[in-house]
CSV table of C-alpha atoms and ligand atoms in Angstrom, one decimal:
chain,number,residue,atom,x,y,z
A,1,UNK,CA,9.4,2.9,33.1
A,2,UNK,CA,8.2,1.6,36.5
A,3,UNK,CA,10.5,-0.9,38.2
A,4,UNK,CA,7.8,-2.9,39.9
A,5,UNK,CA,4.2,-3.8,39.2
A,6,UNK,CA,2.9,-5.8,36.3
A,7,UNK,CA,3.3,-3.1,33.8
A,8,UNK,CA,3.6,-4.7,30.4
A,9,UNK,CA,5.8,-1.9,29.1
A,10,UNK,CA,8.5,-2.6,31.6
A,11,UNK,CA,8.4,-6.2,30.9
A,12,UNK,CA,8.3,-6.1,27.1
A,13,UNK,CA,10.4,-3.1,26.2
A,14,UNK,CA,13.8,-4.7,26.7
A,15,UNK,CA,12.7,-7.8,25.0
A,16,UNK,CA,11.5,-5.9,22.0
A,17,UNK,CA,14.7,-4.0,21.7
A,18,UNK,CA,16.7,-7.2,21.8
A,19,UNK,CA,14.4,-8.6,19.1
A,20,UNK,CA,14.9,-5.6,16.8
A,21,UNK,CA,18.6,-5.7,17.3
A,22,UNK,CA,18.7,-9.3,16.3
A,23,UNK,CA,16.4,-8.6,13.4
A,24,UNK,CA,18.6,-5.8,12.2
A,25,UNK,CA,21.7,-8.0,12.5
A,26,UNK,CA,20.0,-10.9,10.7
A,27,UNK,CA,18.7,-8.7,8.0
A,28,UNK,CA,22.1,-7.3,7.3
A,29,UNK,CA,23.8,-10.7,7.5
A,30,UNK,CA,21.3,-12.1,5.1
A,31,UNK,CA,22.7,-9.9,2.3
A,32,UNK,CA,25.8,-12.0,2.3
A,33,UNK,CA,24.1,-15.3,2.7
A,34,UNK,CA,23.9,-16.3,-1.0
A,35,UNK,CA,27.5,-15.2,-1.8
A,36,UNK,CA,28.8,-16.8,1.4
A,37,UNK,CA,27.2,-20.2,0.5
A,38,UNK,CA,25.2,-20.1,3.7
A,39,UNK,CA,21.8,-21.1,2.1
A,40,UNK,CA,20.7,-24.5,1.2
A,41,UNK,CA,17.5,-26.3,0.4
A,42,UNK,CA,15.9,-29.2,2.3
A,43,UNK,CA,13.4,-31.4,0.5
A,44,UNK,CA,10.4,-32.9,2.2
A,45,UNK,CA,8.9,-35.8,0.3
A,46,UNK,CA,5.1,-35.9,-0.4
A,47,UNK,CA,3.2,-39.2,-0.4
A,48,UNK,CA,0.3,-40.1,-2.6
A,49,UNK,CA,-2.1,-42.0,-0.3
A,50,UNK,CA,-3.7,-44.1,-3.1
A,51,UNK,CA,-0.5,-45.5,-4.6
A,52,UNK,CA,1.7,-45.4,-1.5
A,53,UNK,CA,4.4,-43.7,-3.7
A,54,UNK,CA,6.1,-40.3,-3.5
A,55,UNK,CA,4.8,-37.7,-5.9
A,56,UNK,CA,7.6,-35.2,-5.3
A,57,UNK,CA,8.7,-32.8,-2.5
A,58,UNK,CA,8.4,-29.3,-1.1
A,59,UNK,CA,11.7,-27.3,-1.2
A,60,UNK,CA,12.3,-25.6,2.2
A,61,UNK,CA,15.0,-22.9,2.6
A,62,UNK,CA,17.7,-23.3,5.2
A,63,UNK,CA,20.2,-20.7,6.4
A,64,UNK,CA,23.3,-21.7,8.3
A,65,UNK,CA,25.0,-18.6,9.7
A,66,UNK,CA,28.7,-19.1,10.3
A,67,UNK,CA,28.5,-17.7,13.9
A,68,UNK,CA,24.8,-18.0,14.9
A,69,UNK,CA,24.2,-21.4,13.4
A,70,UNK,CA,20.8,-22.4,11.8
A,71,UNK,CA,18.3,-19.5,11.6
A,72,UNK,CA,14.6,-20.6,11.0
A,73,UNK,CA,12.9,-19.4,7.8
A,74,UNK,CA,10.0,-18.4,9.9
A,75,UNK,CA,12.3,-15.8,11.4
A,76,UNK,CA,14.4,-14.7,8.3
A,77,UNK,CA,11.8,-14.9,5.5
A,78,UNK,CA,9.7,-12.0,6.9
A,79,UNK,CA,12.9,-9.9,7.2
A,80,UNK,CA,13.9,-10.7,3.6
A,81,UNK,CA,10.4,-9.7,2.6
A,82,UNK,CA,10.7,-6.4,4.5
A,83,UNK,CA,14.0,-5.5,2.8
A,84,UNK,CA,13.0,-6.8,-0.6
A,85,UNK,CA,15.9,-9.3,-0.5
A,86,UNK,CA,13.3,-12.1,-0.9
A,87,UNK,CA,13.3,-11.5,-4.7
A,88,UNK,CA,16.9,-12.5,-5.2
A,89,UNK,CA,16.7,-15.2,-2.6
A,90,UNK,CA,13.6,-16.5,-4.2
A,91,UNK,CA,15.3,-16.8,-7.6
A,92,UNK,CA,18.1,-18.7,-5.9
A,93,UNK,CA,15.6,-21.1,-4.4
A,94,UNK,CA,13.9,-21.6,-7.8
A,95,UNK,CA,17.3,-22.3,-9.4
A,96,UNK,CA,18.2,-24.9,-6.8
A,97,UNK,CA,14.7,-26.4,-6.9
A,98,UNK,CA,14.9,-26.8,-10.7
A,99,UNK,CA,18.3,-28.4,-10.3
A,100,UNK,CA,16.8,-31.0,-7.9
A,101,UNK,CA,13.8,-31.6,-10.3
A,102,UNK,CA,16.4,-32.1,-13.1
A,103,UNK,CA,18.3,-34.7,-11.0
A,104,UNK,CA,15.1,-36.7,-10.4
A,105,UNK,CA,14.2,-36.4,-14.1
A,106,UNK,CA,17.6,-37.7,-15.2
A,107,UNK,CA,17.4,-40.5,-12.7
A,108,UNK,CA,14.3,-41.7,-14.6
A,109,UNK,CA,11.7,-40.3,-12.1
A,110,UNK,CA,9.9,-38.3,-14.8
A,111,UNK,CA,6.7,-37.4,-13.1
A,112,UNK,CA,7.9,-35.9,-9.8
A,113,UNK,CA,7.0,-32.4,-8.8
A,114,UNK,CA,9.1,-30.0,-6.7
A,115,UNK,CA,7.0,-27.4,-4.9
A,116,UNK,CA,8.5,-24.0,-4.3
A,117,UNK,CA,7.3,-21.4,-1.8
A,118,UNK,CA,7.0,-18.1,-3.6
A,119,UNK,CA,6.5,-14.9,-1.6
A,120,UNK,CA,3.7,-12.5,-2.8
A,121,UNK,CA,6.4,-9.9,-3.3
A,122,UNK,CA,8.3,-12.0,-5.7
A,123,UNK,CA,5.2,-13.2,-7.5
A,124,UNK,CA,4.2,-9.6,-8.4
A,125,UNK,CA,7.5,-8.8,-10.0
A,126,UNK,CA,6.8,-7.7,-13.6
A,127,UNK,CA,8.5,-10.6,-15.4
A,128,UNK,CA,8.1,-13.3,-12.8
A,129,UNK,CA,6.2,-15.8,-15.0
A,130,UNK,CA,8.3,-15.2,-18.1
A,131,UNK,CA,11.5,-15.6,-16.2
A,132,UNK,CA,10.2,-18.7,-14.5
A,133,UNK,CA,9.3,-20.4,-17.9
A,134,UNK,CA,12.5,-19.2,-19.5
A,135,UNK,CA,14.6,-20.9,-16.7
A,136,UNK,CA,12.6,-24.1,-16.9
A,137,UNK,CA,12.8,-24.3,-20.6
A,138,UNK,CA,16.5,-23.7,-20.6
A,139,UNK,CA,17.0,-26.7,-18.4
A,140,UNK,CA,14.6,-28.8,-20.5
A,141,UNK,CA,12.3,-29.5,-17.6
A,142,UNK,CA,8.8,-30.7,-18.3
A,143,UNK,CA,6.1,-28.0,-17.7
A,144,UNK,CA,4.7,-29.6,-14.6
A,145,UNK,CA,8.0,-30.4,-12.8
A,146,UNK,CA,7.8,-27.2,-10.7
A,147,UNK,CA,4.8,-26.3,-8.6
A,148,UNK,CA,4.4,-22.8,-7.1
A,149,UNK,CA,3.0,-22.5,-3.6
A,150,UNK,CA,1.3,-19.2,-2.8
A,151,UNK,CA,-0.4,-18.3,0.4
A,152,UNK,CA,-3.8,-16.8,0.5
A,153,UNK,CA,-2.2,-13.4,1.2
A,154,UNK,CA,-2.0,-12.9,-2.6
A,155,UNK,CA,-5.7,-12.3,-2.4
A,156,UNK,CA,-4.9,-9.0,-0.7
A,157,UNK,CA,-2.9,-7.8,-3.7
A,158,UNK,CA,-4.4,-6.0,-6.7
A,159,UNK,CA,-6.9,-8.6,-8.0
A,160,UNK,CA,-6.5,-7.7,-11.7
A,161,UNK,CA,-2.7,-8.0,-11.5
A,162,UNK,CA,-2.9,-11.3,-9.7
A,163,UNK,CA,-5.5,-12.6,-12.1
A,164,UNK,CA,-3.2,-11.8,-15.1
A,165,UNK,CA,-0.3,-13.5,-13.4
A,166,UNK,CA,-2.2,-16.6,-12.4
A,167,UNK,CA,-3.5,-17.0,-16.0
A,168,UNK,CA,0.0,-16.6,-17.4
A,169,UNK,CA,1.2,-19.2,-14.9
A,170,UNK,CA,-1.3,-21.7,-16.0
A,171,UNK,CA,-0.9,-20.9,-19.7
A,172,UNK,CA,2.8,-21.7,-19.2
A,173,UNK,CA,1.8,-25.1,-17.8
A,174,UNK,CA,3.0,-24.3,-14.3
A,175,UNK,CA,1.2,-25.9,-11.4
A,176,UNK,CA,-0.2,-23.8,-8.5
A,177,UNK,CA,-1.1,-24.7,-5.0
A,178,UNK,CA,-2.6,-22.6,-2.2
A,179,UNK,CA,-0.4,-23.0,0.9
A,180,UNK,CA,-1.7,-22.9,4.5
A,181,UNK,CA,-5.2,-23.2,3.1
A,182,UNK,CA,-7.9,-22.2,5.6
A,183,UNK,CA,-5.8,-19.9,7.8
A,184,UNK,CA,-5.7,-16.8,5.7
A,185,UNK,CA,-7.9,-14.4,3.7
A,186,UNK,CA,-9.7,-17.2,1.9
A,187,UNK,CA,-11.3,-15.8,-1.1
A,188,UNK,CA,-13.4,-18.5,-2.5
A,189,UNK,CA,-13.8,-16.4,-5.6
A,190,UNK,CA,-10.2,-16.9,-6.7
A,191,UNK,CA,-10.6,-20.6,-6.5
A,192,UNK,CA,-13.5,-20.3,-8.9
A,193,UNK,CA,-11.8,-17.9,-11.4
A,194,UNK,CA,-8.2,-19.2,-11.5
A,195,UNK,CA,-6.9,-22.6,-12.2
A,196,UNK,CA,-5.6,-23.7,-8.8
A,197,UNK,CA,-4.3,-27.3,-8.9
A,198,UNK,CA,-4.1,-28.1,-5.3
A,199,UNK,CA,-5.1,-27.0,-1.8
A,200,UNK,CA,-2.6,-27.5,1.0
A,201,UNK,CA,-4.6,-28.0,4.2
A,202,UNK,CA,-2.8,-26.2,7.0
A,203,UNK,CA,-1.1,-28.2,9.8
A,204,UNK,CA,-3.3,-26.4,12.4
A,205,UNK,CA,-6.3,-28.5,11.1
A,206,UNK,CA,-4.3,-31.7,11.2
A,207,UNK,CA,-2.7,-31.6,14.7
A,208,UNK,CA,-5.9,-32.7,16.5
A,209,UNK,CA,-7.6,-34.3,13.5
A,210,UNK,CA,-8.2,-37.6,15.4
A,211,UNK,CA,-9.6,-36.1,18.6
A,212,UNK,CA,-11.4,-32.9,17.4
A,213,UNK,CA,-14.7,-33.2,15.6
A,214,UNK,CA,-14.6,-29.6,14.3
A,215,UNK,CA,-11.2,-30.1,12.7
A,216,UNK,CA,-12.4,-33.2,11.1
A,217,UNK,CA,-15.5,-31.4,9.7
A,218,UNK,CA,-13.3,-28.6,8.3
A,219,UNK,CA,-10.8,-30.9,6.7
A,220,UNK,CA,-13.6,-33.0,5.2
A,221,UNK,CA,-15.3,-29.9,3.8
A,222,UNK,CA,-12.1,-28.6,2.2
A,223,UNK,CA,-11.5,-32.1,0.6
A,224,UNK,CA,-15.1,-32.2,-0.7
A,225,UNK,CA,-15.0,-28.7,-2.1
A,226,UNK,CA,-11.6,-29.3,-3.7
A,227,UNK,CA,-13.0,-32.4,-5.3
A,228,UNK,CA,-16.0,-30.7,-6.8
A,229,UNK,CA,-13.8,-28.0,-8.2
A,230,UNK,CA,-11.4,-30.4,-9.7
A,231,UNK,CA,-8.5,-29.6,-7.4
A,232,UNK,CA,-6.3,-32.0,-5.4
A,233,UNK,CA,-5.7,-31.8,-1.7
A,234,UNK,CA,-2.5,-32.3,0.3
A,235,UNK,CA,-2.4,-32.3,4.1
A,236,UNK,CA,0.7,-30.8,5.8
A,237,UNK,CA,2.2,-31.5,9.2
A,238,UNK,CA,1.1,-35.2,9.3
A,239,UNK,CA,3.1,-36.6,12.2
A,240,UNK,CA,1.1,-39.8,13.1
A,241,UNK,CA,-0.1,-42.9,11.3
A,242,UNK,CA,-3.6,-42.3,12.8
A,243,UNK,CA,-3.7,-38.9,11.0
A,244,UNK,CA,-2.6,-40.4,7.7
A,245,UNK,CA,-5.3,-43.1,8.1
A,246,UNK,CA,-8.0,-40.5,8.9
A,247,UNK,CA,-7.0,-38.4,5.9
A,248,UNK,CA,-7.1,-41.4,3.6
A,249,UNK,CA,-10.6,-42.2,4.9
A,250,UNK,CA,-11.7,-38.6,4.3
A,251,UNK,CA,-10.5,-38.8,0.7
A,252,UNK,CA,-7.4,-36.6,0.9
A,253,UNK,CA,-5.0,-37.2,-2.0
A,254,UNK,CA,-1.6,-36.6,-0.6
A,255,UNK,CA,0.2,-36.0,2.7
A,256,UNK,CA,3.4,-34.4,3.8
A,257,UNK,CA,4.9,-34.5,7.3
A,258,UNK,CA,7.3,-36.1,9.7
A,259,UNK,CA,5.4,-39.3,9.6
A,260,UNK,CA,6.4,-39.9,6.0
A,261,UNK,CA,9.7,-38.0,6.1
A,262,UNK,CA,11.4,-35.0,7.6
A,263,UNK,CA,12.8,-32.4,5.2
A,264,UNK,CA,16.0,-34.0,3.8
A,265,UNK,CA,19.3,-32.6,2.5
A,266,UNK,CA,20.0,-33.0,-1.2
A,267,UNK,CA,21.9,-36.3,-1.0
A,268,UNK,CA,19.5,-37.9,1.5
A,269,UNK,CA,16.6,-36.7,-0.6
A,270,UNK,CA,17.9,-38.2,-3.8
A,271,UNK,CA,18.5,-41.5,-2.0
A,272,UNK,CA,15.1,-41.5,-0.4
A,273,UNK,CA,13.4,-40.9,-3.8
A,274,UNK,CA,15.4,-43.6,-5.5
A,275,UNK,CA,14.6,-46.1,-2.8
A,276,UNK,CA,10.8,-45.2,-2.5
A,277,UNK,CA,10.2,-45.5,-6.2
A,278,UNK,CA,12.1,-48.8,-6.7
A,279,UNK,CA,9.7,-51.3,-8.2
B,301,C2E,P1,5.4,-23.8,5.2
B,301,C2E,O1,5.4,-23.5,3.7
B,301,C2E,O2,4.0,-24.0,5.8
B,301,C2E,O3,6.3,-25.1,5.4
B,301,C2E,C1,6.0,-26.2,6.2
B,301,C2E,C2,6.8,-26.1,7.5
B,301,C2E,O4,6.4,-27.1,8.4
B,301,C2E,C3,8.3,-26.3,7.3
B,301,C2E,O5,8.9,-25.5,8.3
B,301,C2E,C4,8.5,-27.8,7.6
B,301,C2E,O6,9.8,-28.1,8.0
B,301,C2E,C5,7.5,-27.9,8.7
B,301,C2E,N1,7.0,-29.3,8.8
B,301,C2E,C6,6.9,-30.2,7.9
B,301,C2E,N2,6.3,-31.4,8.4
B,301,C2E,C7,6.1,-31.2,9.7
B,301,C2E,C8,5.6,-32.0,10.7
B,301,C2E,O7,5.2,-33.1,10.5
B,301,C2E,N3,5.5,-31.4,12.0
B,301,C2E,C9,6.0,-30.2,12.2
B,301,C2E,N4,5.9,-29.7,13.5
B,301,C2E,N5,6.5,-29.3,11.2
B,301,C2E,C10,6.6,-29.9,10.0
B,301,C2E,P2,10.2,-24.6,7.9
B,301,C2E,O8,11.1,-25.3,6.9
B,301,C2E,O9,10.8,-24.1,9.2
B,301,C2E,O10,9.6,-23.4,7.1
B,301,C2E,C11,8.8,-22.4,7.8
B,301,C2E,C12,8.1,-21.5,6.8
B,301,C2E,O11,9.0,-20.7,6.1
B,301,C2E,C13,7.4,-22.3,5.6
B,301,C2E,O12,6.1,-22.7,6.1
B,301,C2E,C14,7.3,-21.2,4.6
B,301,C2E,O13,6.2,-20.3,4.8
B,301,C2E,C15,8.6,-20.4,4.8
B,301,C2E,N6,9.6,-20.8,3.8
B,301,C2E,C16,10.4,-21.9,3.8
B,301,C2E,N7,11.2,-21.9,2.7
B,301,C2E,C17,10.8,-20.9,2.0
B,301,C2E,C18,11.3,-20.4,0.7
B,301,C2E,O14,12.1,-20.9,0.0
B,301,C2E,N8,10.6,-19.2,0.2
B,301,C2E,C19,9.7,-18.6,1.0
B,301,C2E,N9,9.1,-17.5,0.5
B,301,C2E,N10,9.2,-19.0,2.2
B,301,C2E,C20,9.8,-20.2,2.7
B,302,CA,CA1,4.7,-24.2,1.8
B,303,CA,CA1,2.3,-24.7,4.4
B,304,CA,CA1,1.7,-24.0,7.6
């Protein structure tokens, strides 16, 4: 490849190779991450705008590698999806999320919901919904204590299969929210056919909510549509009081973001929830 010039190949090739070497190393190291106790969950509290009280939290996966330090889920989740490891990691996440929900329940916070990100690949596993209900019932958790977050990418899977799964999910009393709403392959038809409880309005529409008329129009339209279809809305990535105010004015139900709280480790989260729900 040419030494000089602005040839993209010369510039990008070494970088891509470094990337794939890292990807390969991460992918291989990830196999030991559960057994090595390198994974943990962070919990990001979600605020109900009308009551000013928390309604629960989203569980977010964290990986602390002994040599490389923290690795972002944005980097390792796609690798785990490629290798199929996401299925066992996903069950680990669900187990930990259920344990957190149980702690809240036992502390007397009986109507809190823990939202869990479920990759499409895990969702289509044959016994996913049955296994999920089985684990929940074994712990004695109320039906609605766990919420499943799916991205719009499930709309790309076999619609019949997805339809059956979503029906089973709602028959089992499990809540469903559509993550990153508005960024993906929005298929309005699944909102009509399946019982979606909540739309998570993507952060990209929130960032400039206060200065950008288009973003405000989109967010407002999502909220109105959700309302008419009997769904709730939650905005993610809310960093500023002004954004929270605007969202309240637009009729958004809930918010999540650094303004209310950063994702917290288990102990900090339990303390936050005890404090925020104190009468
Ligand atoms: P996501 O589901 O859209 O999660 C929200 C991301 O935004 C999280 O990043 C969260 O820490 C971050 N965030 C929350 N509030 C704010 C804010 O106010 N400002 C900014 N700048 N960021 C905020 P995180 O934890 O790095 O996760 C990245 C993505 O990785 C998630 O995006 C999700 O797609 C995926 N992920 C995380 N945990 C899991 C998991 O257990 N399973 C699966 N399948 N995917 C996961
Ligand atoms: Ca999510
Ligand atoms: Ca999201
Ligand atoms: Ca997002």
